[in-house]
Coordinates of C-alpha atoms and ligand atoms in Angstrom, one line a residue:
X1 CA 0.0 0.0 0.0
X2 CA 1.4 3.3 -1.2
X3 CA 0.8 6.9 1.2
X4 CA -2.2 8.9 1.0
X5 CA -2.1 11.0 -2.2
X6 CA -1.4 14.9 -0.7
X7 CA -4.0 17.1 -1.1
X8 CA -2.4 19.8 -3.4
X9 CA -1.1 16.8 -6.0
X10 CA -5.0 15.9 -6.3
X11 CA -6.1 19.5 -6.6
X12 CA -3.4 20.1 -9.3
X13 CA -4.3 17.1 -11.0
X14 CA -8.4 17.4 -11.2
X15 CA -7.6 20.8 -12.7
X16 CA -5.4 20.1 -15.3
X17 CA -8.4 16.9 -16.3
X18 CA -11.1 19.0 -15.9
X19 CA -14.6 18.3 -15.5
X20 CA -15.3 14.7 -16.5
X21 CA -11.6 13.6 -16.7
X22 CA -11.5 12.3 -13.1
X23 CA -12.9 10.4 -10.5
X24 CA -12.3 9.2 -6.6
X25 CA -16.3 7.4 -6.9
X26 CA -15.7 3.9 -5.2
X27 CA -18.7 2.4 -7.9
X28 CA -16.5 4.3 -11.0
X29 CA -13.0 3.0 -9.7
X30 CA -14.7 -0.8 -8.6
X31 CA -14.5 -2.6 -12.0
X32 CA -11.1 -1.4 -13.0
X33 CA -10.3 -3.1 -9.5
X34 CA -10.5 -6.5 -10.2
X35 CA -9.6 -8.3 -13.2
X36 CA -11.9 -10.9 -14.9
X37 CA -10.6 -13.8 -13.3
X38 CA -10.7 -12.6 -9.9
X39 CA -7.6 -13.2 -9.1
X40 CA -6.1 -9.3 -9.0
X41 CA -8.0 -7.0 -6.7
X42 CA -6.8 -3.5 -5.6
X43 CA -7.1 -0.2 -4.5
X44 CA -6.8 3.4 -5.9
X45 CA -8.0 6.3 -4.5
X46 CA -8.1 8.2 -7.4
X47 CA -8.9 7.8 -11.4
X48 CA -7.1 10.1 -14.0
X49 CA -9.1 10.0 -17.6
X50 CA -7.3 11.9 -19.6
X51 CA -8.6 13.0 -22.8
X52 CA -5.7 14.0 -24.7
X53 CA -1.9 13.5 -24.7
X54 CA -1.2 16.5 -22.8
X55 CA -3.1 15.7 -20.1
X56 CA -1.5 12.8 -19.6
X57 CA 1.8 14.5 -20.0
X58 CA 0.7 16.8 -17.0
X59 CA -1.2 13.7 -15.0
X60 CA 2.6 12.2 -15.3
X61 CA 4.0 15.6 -15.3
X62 CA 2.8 16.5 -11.6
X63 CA 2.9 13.4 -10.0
X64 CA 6.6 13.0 -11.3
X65 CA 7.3 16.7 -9.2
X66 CA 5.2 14.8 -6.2
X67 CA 6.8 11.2 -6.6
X68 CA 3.5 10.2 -6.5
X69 CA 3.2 6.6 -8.2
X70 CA 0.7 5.7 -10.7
X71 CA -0.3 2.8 -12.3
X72 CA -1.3 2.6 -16.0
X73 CA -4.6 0.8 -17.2
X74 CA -6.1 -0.1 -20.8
X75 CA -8.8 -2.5 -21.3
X76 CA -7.6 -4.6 -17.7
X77 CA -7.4 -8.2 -19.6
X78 CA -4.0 -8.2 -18.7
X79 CA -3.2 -11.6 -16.7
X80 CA -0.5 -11.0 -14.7
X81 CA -2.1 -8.3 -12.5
X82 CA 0.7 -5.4 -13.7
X83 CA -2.4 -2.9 -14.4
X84 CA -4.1 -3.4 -10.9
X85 CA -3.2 -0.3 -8.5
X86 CA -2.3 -1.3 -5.1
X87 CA -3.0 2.5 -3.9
X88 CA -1.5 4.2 -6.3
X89 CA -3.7 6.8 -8.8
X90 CA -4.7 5.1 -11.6
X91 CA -4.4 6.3 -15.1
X92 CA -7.1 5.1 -17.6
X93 CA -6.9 5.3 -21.3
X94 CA -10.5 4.9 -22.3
X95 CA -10.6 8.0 -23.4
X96 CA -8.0 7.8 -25.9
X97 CA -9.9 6.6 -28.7
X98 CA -9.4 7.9 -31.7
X99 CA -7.9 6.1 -34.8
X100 CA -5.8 8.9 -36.1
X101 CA -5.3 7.7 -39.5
X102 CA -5.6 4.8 -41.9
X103 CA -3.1 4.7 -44.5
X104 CA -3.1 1.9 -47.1
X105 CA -0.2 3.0 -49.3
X106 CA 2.2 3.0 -46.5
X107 CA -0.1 0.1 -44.8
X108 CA -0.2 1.9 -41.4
X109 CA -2.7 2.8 -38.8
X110 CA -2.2 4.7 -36.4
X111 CA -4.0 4.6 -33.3
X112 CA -4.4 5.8 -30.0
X113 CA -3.9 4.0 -26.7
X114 CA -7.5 3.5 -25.8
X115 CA -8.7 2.0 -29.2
X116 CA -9.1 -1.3 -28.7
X117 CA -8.0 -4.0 -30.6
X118 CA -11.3 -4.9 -32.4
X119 CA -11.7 -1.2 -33.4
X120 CA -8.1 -1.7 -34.9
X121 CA -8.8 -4.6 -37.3
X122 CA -12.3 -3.1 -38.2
X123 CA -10.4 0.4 -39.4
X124 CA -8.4 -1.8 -41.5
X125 CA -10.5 -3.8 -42.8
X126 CA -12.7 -0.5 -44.0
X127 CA -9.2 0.0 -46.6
X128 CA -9.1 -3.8 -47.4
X129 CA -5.7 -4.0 -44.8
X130 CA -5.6 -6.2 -41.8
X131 CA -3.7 -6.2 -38.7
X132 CA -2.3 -9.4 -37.6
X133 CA -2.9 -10.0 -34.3
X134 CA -5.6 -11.9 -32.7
X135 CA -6.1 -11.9 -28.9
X136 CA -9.5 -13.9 -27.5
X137 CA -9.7 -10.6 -25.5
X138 CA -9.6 -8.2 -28.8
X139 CA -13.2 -6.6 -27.6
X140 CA -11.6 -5.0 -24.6
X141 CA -7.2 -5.0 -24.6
X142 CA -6.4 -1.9 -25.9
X143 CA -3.0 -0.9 -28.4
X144 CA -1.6 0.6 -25.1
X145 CA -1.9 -2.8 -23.5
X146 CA -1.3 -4.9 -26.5
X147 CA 2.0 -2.9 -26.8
X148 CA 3.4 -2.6 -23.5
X149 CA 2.5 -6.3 -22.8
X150 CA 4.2 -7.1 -26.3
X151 CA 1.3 -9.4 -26.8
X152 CA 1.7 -12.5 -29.2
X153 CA -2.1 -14.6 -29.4
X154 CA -2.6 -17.2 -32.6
X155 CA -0.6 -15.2 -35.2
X156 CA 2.9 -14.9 -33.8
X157 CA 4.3 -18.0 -35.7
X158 CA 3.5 -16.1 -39.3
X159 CA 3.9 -12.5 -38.2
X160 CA 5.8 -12.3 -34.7
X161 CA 4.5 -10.8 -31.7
X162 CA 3.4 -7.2 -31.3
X163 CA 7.0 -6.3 -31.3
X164 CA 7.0 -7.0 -35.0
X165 CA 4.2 -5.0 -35.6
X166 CA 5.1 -1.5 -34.7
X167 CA 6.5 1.1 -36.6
X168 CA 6.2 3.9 -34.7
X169 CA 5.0 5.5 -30.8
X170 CA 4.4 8.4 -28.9
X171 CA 4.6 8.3 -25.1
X172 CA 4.8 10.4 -22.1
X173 CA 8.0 9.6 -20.4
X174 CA 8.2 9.2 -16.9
X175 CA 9.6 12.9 -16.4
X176 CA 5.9 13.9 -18.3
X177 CA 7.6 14.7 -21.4
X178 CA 6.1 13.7 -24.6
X179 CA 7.9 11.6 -27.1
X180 CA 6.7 11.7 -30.5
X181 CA 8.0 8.6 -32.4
X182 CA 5.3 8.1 -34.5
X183 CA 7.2 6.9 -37.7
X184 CA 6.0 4.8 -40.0
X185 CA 9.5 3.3 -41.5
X186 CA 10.2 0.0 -42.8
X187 CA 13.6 0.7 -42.1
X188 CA 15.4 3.1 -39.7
X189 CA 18.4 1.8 -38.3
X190 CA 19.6 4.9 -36.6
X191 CA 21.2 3.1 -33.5
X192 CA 18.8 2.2 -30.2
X193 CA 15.6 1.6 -30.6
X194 CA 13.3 3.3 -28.0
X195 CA 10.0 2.0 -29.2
X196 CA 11.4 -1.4 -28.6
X197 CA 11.7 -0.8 -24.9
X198 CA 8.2 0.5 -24.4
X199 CA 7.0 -1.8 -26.2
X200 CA 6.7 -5.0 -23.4
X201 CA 7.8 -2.7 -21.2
X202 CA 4.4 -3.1 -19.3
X203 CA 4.0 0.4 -18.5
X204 CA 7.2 1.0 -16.7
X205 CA 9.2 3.1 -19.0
X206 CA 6.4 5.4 -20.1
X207 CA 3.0 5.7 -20.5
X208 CA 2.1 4.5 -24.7
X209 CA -0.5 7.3 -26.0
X210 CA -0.8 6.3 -29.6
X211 CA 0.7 3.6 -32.2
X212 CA 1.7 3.5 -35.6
X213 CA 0.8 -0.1 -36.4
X214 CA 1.9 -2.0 -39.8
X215 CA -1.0 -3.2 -41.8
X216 CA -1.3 -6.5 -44.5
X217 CA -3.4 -7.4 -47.5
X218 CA -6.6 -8.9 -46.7
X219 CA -6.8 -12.6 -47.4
X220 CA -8.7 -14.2 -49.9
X221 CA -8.8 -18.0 -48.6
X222 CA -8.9 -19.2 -45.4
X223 CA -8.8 -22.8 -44.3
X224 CA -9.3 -24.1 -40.9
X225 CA -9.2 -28.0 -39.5
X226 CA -8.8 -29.7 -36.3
X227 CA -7.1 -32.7 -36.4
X228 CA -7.0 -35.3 -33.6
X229 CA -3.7 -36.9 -32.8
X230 CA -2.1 -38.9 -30.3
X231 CA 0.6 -37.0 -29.1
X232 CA 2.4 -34.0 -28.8
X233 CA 5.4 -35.3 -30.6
X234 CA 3.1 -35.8 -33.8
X235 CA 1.8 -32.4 -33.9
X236 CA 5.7 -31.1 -34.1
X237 CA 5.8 -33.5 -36.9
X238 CA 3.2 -32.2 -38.6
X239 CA 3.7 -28.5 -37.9
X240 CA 7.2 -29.2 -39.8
X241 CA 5.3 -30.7 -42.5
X242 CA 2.8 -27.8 -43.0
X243 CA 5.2 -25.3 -43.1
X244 CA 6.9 -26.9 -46.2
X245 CA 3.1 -27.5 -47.3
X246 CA 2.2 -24.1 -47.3
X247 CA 4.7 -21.9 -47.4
X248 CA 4.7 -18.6 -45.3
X249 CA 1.1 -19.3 -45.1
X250 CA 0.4 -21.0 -41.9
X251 CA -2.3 -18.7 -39.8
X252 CA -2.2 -20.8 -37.0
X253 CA -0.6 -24.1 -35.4
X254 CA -2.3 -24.7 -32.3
X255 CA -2.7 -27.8 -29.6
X256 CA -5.4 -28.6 -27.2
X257 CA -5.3 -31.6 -24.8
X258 CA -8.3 -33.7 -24.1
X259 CA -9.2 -32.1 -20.6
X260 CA -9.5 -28.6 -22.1
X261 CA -11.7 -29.7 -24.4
X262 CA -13.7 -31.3 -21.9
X263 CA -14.3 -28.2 -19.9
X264 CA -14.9 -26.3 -23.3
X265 CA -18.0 -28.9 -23.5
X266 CA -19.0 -28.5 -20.3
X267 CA -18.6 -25.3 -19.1
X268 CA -19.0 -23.1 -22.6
X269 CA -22.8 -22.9 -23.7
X270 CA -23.0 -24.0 -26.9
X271 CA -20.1 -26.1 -27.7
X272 CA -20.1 -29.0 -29.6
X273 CA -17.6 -32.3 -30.1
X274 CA -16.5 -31.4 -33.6
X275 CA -15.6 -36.2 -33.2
X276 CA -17.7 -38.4 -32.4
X277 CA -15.0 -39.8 -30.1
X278 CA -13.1 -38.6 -27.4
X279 CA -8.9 -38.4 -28.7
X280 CA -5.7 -37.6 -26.8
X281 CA -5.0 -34.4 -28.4
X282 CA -6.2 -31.9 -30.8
X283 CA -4.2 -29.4 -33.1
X284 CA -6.2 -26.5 -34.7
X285 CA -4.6 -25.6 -38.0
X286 CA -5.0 -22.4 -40.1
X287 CA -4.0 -21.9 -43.3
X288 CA -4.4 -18.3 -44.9
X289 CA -3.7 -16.5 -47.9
X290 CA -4.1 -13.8 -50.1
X291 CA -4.4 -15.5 -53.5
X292 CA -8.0 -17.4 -54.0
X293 CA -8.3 -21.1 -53.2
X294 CA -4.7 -21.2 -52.2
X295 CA -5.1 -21.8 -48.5
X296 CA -8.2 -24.4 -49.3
X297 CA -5.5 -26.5 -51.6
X298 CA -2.6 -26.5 -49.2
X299 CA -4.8 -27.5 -46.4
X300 CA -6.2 -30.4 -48.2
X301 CA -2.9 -31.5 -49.6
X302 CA -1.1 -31.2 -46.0
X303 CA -4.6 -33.1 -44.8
X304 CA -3.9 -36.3 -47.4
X305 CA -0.6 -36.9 -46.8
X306 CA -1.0 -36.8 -42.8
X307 CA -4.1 -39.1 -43.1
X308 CA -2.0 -41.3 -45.8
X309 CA 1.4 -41.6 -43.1
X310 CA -1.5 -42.2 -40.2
X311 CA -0.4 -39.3 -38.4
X312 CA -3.9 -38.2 -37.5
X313 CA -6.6 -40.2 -35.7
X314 CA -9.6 -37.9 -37.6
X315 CA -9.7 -34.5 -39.1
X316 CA -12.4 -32.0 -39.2
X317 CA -12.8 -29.5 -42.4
X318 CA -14.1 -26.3 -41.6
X319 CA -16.6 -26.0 -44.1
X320 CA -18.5 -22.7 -43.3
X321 CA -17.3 -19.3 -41.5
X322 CA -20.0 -20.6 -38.4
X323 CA -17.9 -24.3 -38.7
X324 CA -14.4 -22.1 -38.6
X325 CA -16.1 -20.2 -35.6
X326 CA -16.5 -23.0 -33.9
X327 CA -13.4 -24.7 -34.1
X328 CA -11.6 -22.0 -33.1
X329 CA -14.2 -21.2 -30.6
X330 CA -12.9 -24.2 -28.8
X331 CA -9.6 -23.4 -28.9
X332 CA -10.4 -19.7 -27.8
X333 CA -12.8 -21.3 -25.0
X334 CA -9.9 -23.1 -23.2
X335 CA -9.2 -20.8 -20.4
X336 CA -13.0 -19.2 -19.4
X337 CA -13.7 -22.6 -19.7
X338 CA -11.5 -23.5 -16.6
X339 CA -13.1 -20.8 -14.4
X340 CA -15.6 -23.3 -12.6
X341 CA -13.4 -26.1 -12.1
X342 CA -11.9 -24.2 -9.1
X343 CA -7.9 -23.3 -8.3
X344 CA -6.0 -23.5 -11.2
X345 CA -1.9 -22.8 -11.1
X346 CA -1.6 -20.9 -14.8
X347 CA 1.8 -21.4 -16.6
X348 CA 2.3 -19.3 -19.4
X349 CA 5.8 -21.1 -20.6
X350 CA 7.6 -21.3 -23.9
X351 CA 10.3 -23.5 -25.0
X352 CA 12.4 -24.5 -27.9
X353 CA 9.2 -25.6 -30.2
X354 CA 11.4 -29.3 -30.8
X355 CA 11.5 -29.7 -26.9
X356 CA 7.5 -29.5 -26.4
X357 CA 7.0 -33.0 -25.8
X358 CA 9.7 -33.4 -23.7
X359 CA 8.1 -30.1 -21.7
X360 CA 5.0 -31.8 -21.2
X361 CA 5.9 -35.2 -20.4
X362 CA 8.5 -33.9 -17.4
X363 CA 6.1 -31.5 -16.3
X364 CA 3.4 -34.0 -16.1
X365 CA 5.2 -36.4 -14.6
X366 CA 6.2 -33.7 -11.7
X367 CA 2.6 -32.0 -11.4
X368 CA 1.1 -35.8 -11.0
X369 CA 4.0 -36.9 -8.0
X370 CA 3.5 -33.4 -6.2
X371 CA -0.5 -33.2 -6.4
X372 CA -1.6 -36.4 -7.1
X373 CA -4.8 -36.4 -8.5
X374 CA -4.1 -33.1 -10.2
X375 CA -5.9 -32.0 -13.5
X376 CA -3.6 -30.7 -16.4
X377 CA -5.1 -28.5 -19.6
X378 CA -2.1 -27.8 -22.0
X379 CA -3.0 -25.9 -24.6
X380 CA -1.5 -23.2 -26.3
X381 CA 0.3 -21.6 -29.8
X382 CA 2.6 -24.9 -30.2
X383 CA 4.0 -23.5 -33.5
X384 CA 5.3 -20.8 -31.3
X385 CA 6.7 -23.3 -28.5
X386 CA 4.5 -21.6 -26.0
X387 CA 2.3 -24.1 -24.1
X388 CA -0.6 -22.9 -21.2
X389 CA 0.2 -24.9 -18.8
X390 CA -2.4 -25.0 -16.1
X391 CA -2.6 -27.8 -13.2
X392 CA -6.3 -27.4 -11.5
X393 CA -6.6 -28.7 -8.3
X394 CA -7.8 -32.9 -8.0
X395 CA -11.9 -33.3 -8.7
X396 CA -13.6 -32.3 -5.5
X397 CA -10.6 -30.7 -4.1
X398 CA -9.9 -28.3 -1.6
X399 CA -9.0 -25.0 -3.8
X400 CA -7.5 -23.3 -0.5
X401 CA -4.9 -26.1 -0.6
X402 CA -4.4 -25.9 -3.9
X403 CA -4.0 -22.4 -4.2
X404 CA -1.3 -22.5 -0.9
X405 CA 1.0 -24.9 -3.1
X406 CA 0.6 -22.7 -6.1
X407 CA 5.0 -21.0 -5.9
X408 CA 6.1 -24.6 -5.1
X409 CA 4.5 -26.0 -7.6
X410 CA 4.8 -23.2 -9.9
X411 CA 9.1 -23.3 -9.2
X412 CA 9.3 -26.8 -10.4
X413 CA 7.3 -26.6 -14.1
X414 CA 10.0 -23.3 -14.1
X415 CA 12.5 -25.0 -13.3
X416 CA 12.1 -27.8 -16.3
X417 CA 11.0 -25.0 -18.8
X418 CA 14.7 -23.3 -18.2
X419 CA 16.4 -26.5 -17.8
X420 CA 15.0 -26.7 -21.5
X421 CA 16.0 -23.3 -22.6
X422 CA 13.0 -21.8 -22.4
X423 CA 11.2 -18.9 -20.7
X424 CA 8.8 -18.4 -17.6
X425 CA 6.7 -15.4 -19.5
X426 CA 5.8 -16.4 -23.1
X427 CA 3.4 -14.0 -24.3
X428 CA 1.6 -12.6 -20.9
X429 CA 4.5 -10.5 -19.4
X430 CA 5.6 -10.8 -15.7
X431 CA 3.3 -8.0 -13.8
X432 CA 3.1 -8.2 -10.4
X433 CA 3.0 -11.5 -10.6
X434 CA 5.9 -12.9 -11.8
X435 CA 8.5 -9.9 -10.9
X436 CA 9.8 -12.1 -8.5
X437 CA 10.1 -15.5 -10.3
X438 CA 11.6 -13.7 -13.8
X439 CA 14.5 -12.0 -11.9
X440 CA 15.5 -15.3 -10.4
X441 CA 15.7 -16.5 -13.7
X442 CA 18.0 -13.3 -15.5
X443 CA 21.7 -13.4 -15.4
X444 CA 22.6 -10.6 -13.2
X445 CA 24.8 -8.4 -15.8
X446 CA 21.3 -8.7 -17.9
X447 CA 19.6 -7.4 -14.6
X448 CA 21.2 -4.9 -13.5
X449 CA 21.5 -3.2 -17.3
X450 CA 17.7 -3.2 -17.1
X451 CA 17.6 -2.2 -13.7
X452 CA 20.0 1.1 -14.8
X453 CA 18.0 2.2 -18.1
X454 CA 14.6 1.7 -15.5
X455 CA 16.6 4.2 -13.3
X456 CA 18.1 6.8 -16.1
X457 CA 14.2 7.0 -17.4
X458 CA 12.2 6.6 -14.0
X459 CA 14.6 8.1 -11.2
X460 CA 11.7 8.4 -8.6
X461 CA 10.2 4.9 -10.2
X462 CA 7.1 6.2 -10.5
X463 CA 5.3 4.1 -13.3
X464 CA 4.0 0.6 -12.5
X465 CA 6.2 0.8 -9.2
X466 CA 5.3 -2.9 -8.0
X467 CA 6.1 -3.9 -11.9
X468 CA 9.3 -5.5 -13.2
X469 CA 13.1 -4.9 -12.1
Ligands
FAD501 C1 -9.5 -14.1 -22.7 C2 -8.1 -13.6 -22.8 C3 -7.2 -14.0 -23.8 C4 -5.9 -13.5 -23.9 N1 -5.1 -14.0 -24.9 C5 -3.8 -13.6 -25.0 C6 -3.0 -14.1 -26.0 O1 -3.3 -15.0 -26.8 N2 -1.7 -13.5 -26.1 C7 -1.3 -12.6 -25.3 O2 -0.2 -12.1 -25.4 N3 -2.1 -12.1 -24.3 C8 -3.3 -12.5 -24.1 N4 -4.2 -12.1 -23.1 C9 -3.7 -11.0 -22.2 C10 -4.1 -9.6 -22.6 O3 -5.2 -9.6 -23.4 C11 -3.1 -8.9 -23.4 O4 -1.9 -8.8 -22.6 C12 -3.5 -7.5 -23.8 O5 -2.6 -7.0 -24.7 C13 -3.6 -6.5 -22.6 O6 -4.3 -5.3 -23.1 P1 -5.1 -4.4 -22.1 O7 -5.5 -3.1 -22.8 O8 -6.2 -5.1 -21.5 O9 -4.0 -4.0 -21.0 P2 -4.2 -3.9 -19.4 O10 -4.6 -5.2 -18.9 O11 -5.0 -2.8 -19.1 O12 -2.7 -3.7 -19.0 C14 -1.7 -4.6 -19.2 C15 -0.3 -4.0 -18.9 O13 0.0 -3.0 -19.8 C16 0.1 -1.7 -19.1 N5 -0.5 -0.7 -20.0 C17 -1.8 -0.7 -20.4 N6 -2.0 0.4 -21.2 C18 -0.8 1.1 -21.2 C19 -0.3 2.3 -21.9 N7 -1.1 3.0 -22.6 N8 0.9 2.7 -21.7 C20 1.8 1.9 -20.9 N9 1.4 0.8 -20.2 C21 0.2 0.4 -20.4 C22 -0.5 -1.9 -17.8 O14 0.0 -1.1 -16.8 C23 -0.2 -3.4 -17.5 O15 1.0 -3.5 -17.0 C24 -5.4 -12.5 -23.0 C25 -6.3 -12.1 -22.0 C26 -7.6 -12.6 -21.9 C27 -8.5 -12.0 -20.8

C-alpha cells in the first residue's frame, strides 16, 4: 500500500483533467479493481481520464514533481495483475480513442492507446488492410496494453508478436515529457531503438499514447481443420510438415489436450464435439492466404498426406465461416472454460518448439507426483513453442490447498522450462505476478543493465512501481 495521495497533487491534478476527466467514486473505480478472473483485486484512491496527450503528459508531469506513483490501465485483460493499482492513482486510457489515420499505401494505422484491438482490425478492414494480431480478448485489450505487454495470441508463428508489428510511438516519459516517435519506417536503423523498450515494457518506462501499427493485404482463402492426434510429438511432426506444405502461409498451429476440451463442453454454452470420439489431443490448424483457393488447396494437400502416413486419428474441415467459428471457438474457450473447475496454477511457458513433448511429459510427470490427482489442460500456440500450462486442483478438491501450493508447484514446471532453454513469460508479461520468479531466472549483468535504463528513465520509479526490475 502506497501513502495517501497529498492534497495539493490531487487538486493540481483534477484541474489540469477537468470536468469529467476524473474520479475518486468507489462504484467508477470498482471494475477497473479487479480483473476478470478474480484473481487481482486493488485499490486506488483516485482515477485520472485523460482526454488528450497533454493531459496525460501533466497527469505524469505532476505526479513525477510529487513522486507520486501511478499505475497505468487499458482494457484490464492483462493476466498477470501489472495494471491493478495497489493504492496508487490510476491512469485510464478509455478516453484515448481515436484512430488517427488509416493509410493503405504505407499500410499503417495509427492509433491511439485507448482503441481497442477490435476497433483496430475493423479500421483496416474499412481499406481492405488487416492487422495481424488476434487476442480472445480483442473486444476490450487496448494498443496501449497490446504494446506494452508485447502481446503474441494465434498469429505470432506467421507475423511475430506485437514487437513486429510497430513502426512507430508516442509516449509520455516518466519525467511527463512527450515523445513523439510516430514513424512509419520499414527501415530506420539509426542506433537504439526506444520504441522497442516501451513496447513490453508493461507500462514502466512510459505511458504508450498512440501507435503506428503496420498493416497487410486482406486474405482471400482461409482454411481451418482440427485434427486429432495422439501425441504431442506428432503435432511437431506435422507442424514441420505444414510449413513446407504451405509456405509462409500457416495462420495458425495450435494444440489442445483432451481435458480442455472437456471443460470447453461442459462449461461453454454451446459447444459441440466437432468427433464423435473422445482423442488424446487436438491441433487447430490455419492456413491463410491472399491469393484465391490457395489456402483451401494447401490444407487439403497437407490433410492427405498426414491421413496417408496415419499421423492423425480424424480431421475436421471447416466448411462454413459458423464451422471455422466454432473450431476455433474451442480453442479460444480453453481458459474461461476453466473458471468453474476451481484453483488452477496458470503457466504461461515457452520452450524451444522441438523440446515440447519433452516439456510436457517432465512436467506431467512432476505435477502428478506433487498433487496427485491433479488435472492438467495444456493448450496453447505450439507452432510458437509456447504451451498454457495449467494444473487445476484434484476433482472435489480443496482450492485453498491448492492455491497454498501454487509458488512450489509453480518453481518446479520453471525449473524444467529453463532446464530446457526456455522462458517463464511467453506472451503474458511478468506483472506483479511474476517480478519475482523472472529475476531469479535473468543473469545478473542482464539485470542490473535493465535495472539502470529503469533508473536513467524513471529516477523516482514512479510508473507501475510494483512492476518488473
Ligand atoms: C481471454 C483472454 C485471452 C488472452 N489471450 C492472450 C494471447 O493470446 N496472447 C497474449 O499475449 N495475451 C493474451 N491475453 C492477455 C491480454 O489480453 C493482453 O496482454 C492485452 O494485450 C492487454 O491489453 P489491455 O489493454 O487489457 O491491457 P491492461 O490489462 O490494461 O494492461 C496490461 C499491462 O500494460 C500496461 N499498460 C496498459 N496500457 C498502457 C499504456 N497505454 N501505456 C503503458 N502501459 C500500459 C498496464 O500497466 C499493465 O502492466 C489474453 C487475455 C484474456 C483475458
Amino acid at each position: 500500500m502506497t501513502a495517501p495521495v497529498p492534497a495539493d497533487v490531487l487538486s493540481r491534478l483534477k484541474a489540469v483533467l477537468g470536468e469529467g476527466g476524473w474520479s475518486d467514486d468507489p462504484e467508477r473505480l470498482a471494475p477497473k479493481l479487479v480483473e476478470w478472473r478474480d484473481r487481482w483485486s486493488g485499490t486506488s484512491p483516485f482515477l485520472a481520464l485523460p482526454r488528450t496527450v497533454d493531459a496525460v503528459a501533466a497527469v505524469v508531469g505532476i505526479c513525477f514533481e510529487a513522486g507520486q506513483p501511478i499505475t497505468v490501465q487499458g482494457g484490464n485483460t492483462g493476466l498477470v495483475g501489472g495494471q491493478i493499482p495497489q493504492g496508487e492513482i490510476l491512469l485510464s486510457t478509455e478516453r484515448l480513442r481515436t484512430v488517427r489515420e488509416v493509410e493503405p499505401y504505407d499500410d499503417v494505422l495509427v492509433a491511439e492507446a485507448g482503441v481497442t484491438l477490435s476497433a483496430v482490425h475493423a479500421a483496416a478492414a474499412e481499406v481492405r488492410r488487416r492487422f495481424p494480431l488476434g487476442l480472445a480478448s480483442e473486444g476490450s485489450a487496448t494498443v496501449g496494453g497490446f504494446v506494452s505487454t508485447n502481446a503474441g495470441g494465434t498469429q505470432v508463428l506467421r507475423y511475430g508478436t506485437t514487437r513486429n508489428l510497430v513502426l512507430g510511438l508516442e509516449a509520455v516519459m516518466p519525467n511527463g515529457e512527450v515523445w513523439n516517435g510516430l514513424k512509419r519506417l520499414r527501415k530506420d536503423n539509426t542506433g537504439y531503438d526506444l520504441k522497442q523498450l516501451l513496447i513490453g515494457g508493461e507500462g514502466t518506462l512510459g505511458v504508450v499514447t498512440a501507435a503506428s501499427l503496420k498493416l497487410f493485404p486482406v486474405l482471400a482463402s482461409r482454411a481451418v481443420a482440427m485434427l486429432a492426434i495422439e501425441t504431442p510429438a506428432e503435432a511437431i511432426r506435422l507442424l514441420a510438415r505444414a510449413k513446407e506444405v504451405a509456405g509462409g502461409a500457416i495462420e495458425a498451429f495450435e494444440l489442445m489436450g483432451r481435458l480442455g476440451v472437456d471443460f470447453a463442453l461442459r462449461n461453454i454454452p454451446g459447444t459441440r464435439d466437432p468427433f464423435d470420439a473422445p482423442h488424446p489431443w487436438y491441433v487447430l490448424v490455419e492456413f491463410a492466404s491472399a491469393e484465391q483457393g490457395s489456402a483451401e488447396r494447401a490444407l487439403e494437400q497437407f490433410l492427405e498426406e498426414a491421413v496417408e502416413a496415419g499421423q492423425v486419428s480424424d480431421a475436421v474441415v471447416a466448411q462454413t465461416e459458423t464451422q471455422m467459428k466454432a473450431l476455433w471457438g474451442i480453442r479460444e474457450n480453453q481458459s474461461p472454460a476453466q473458471k468453474p473447475e476451481g484453483a488452477t496454477w496458470k503457466h504461461d511457458v515457452s520452450v524451444p518448439v522441438s523440446q515440447v513433448p519433452a516439456f510436457l511429459a517432465e512436467a506431467d510427470a512432476a505435477m502428478r507426483a506433487f498433487v496427485p490427482g491433479c488435472r492438467i489442460a495444456a493448450f496453447g500456440h505450439v507452432g510458437d513453442g509456447n504451451i498454457h500450462y495449467d494444473v487445476l486442483r484434484p476433482d472435489g478438491g480443496s482450492d485453498a490447498e491448492h492455491a497454498a501450493r501454487r509458488d512450489e508447484g509453480s518453481h518446479l514446471v520453471h525449473a524444467i522450462v529453463v532446464k530446457l532453454g526456455g522462458s517463464i513469460s511467453a506472451e503474458h508479461g511478468l506483472g506483479a505476478m511474476k517480478t519475482a520468479e523472472g529475476a531469479r531466472y535473468k543473469s545478473p549483468v542482464e539485470l542490473e543493465a535493465l535495472k539502470a535504463i529503469r533508473r536513467a528513465l524513471d529516477p523516482k520509479r514512479i510508473l507501475n512501481p510494483r512492476v518488473l526490475f
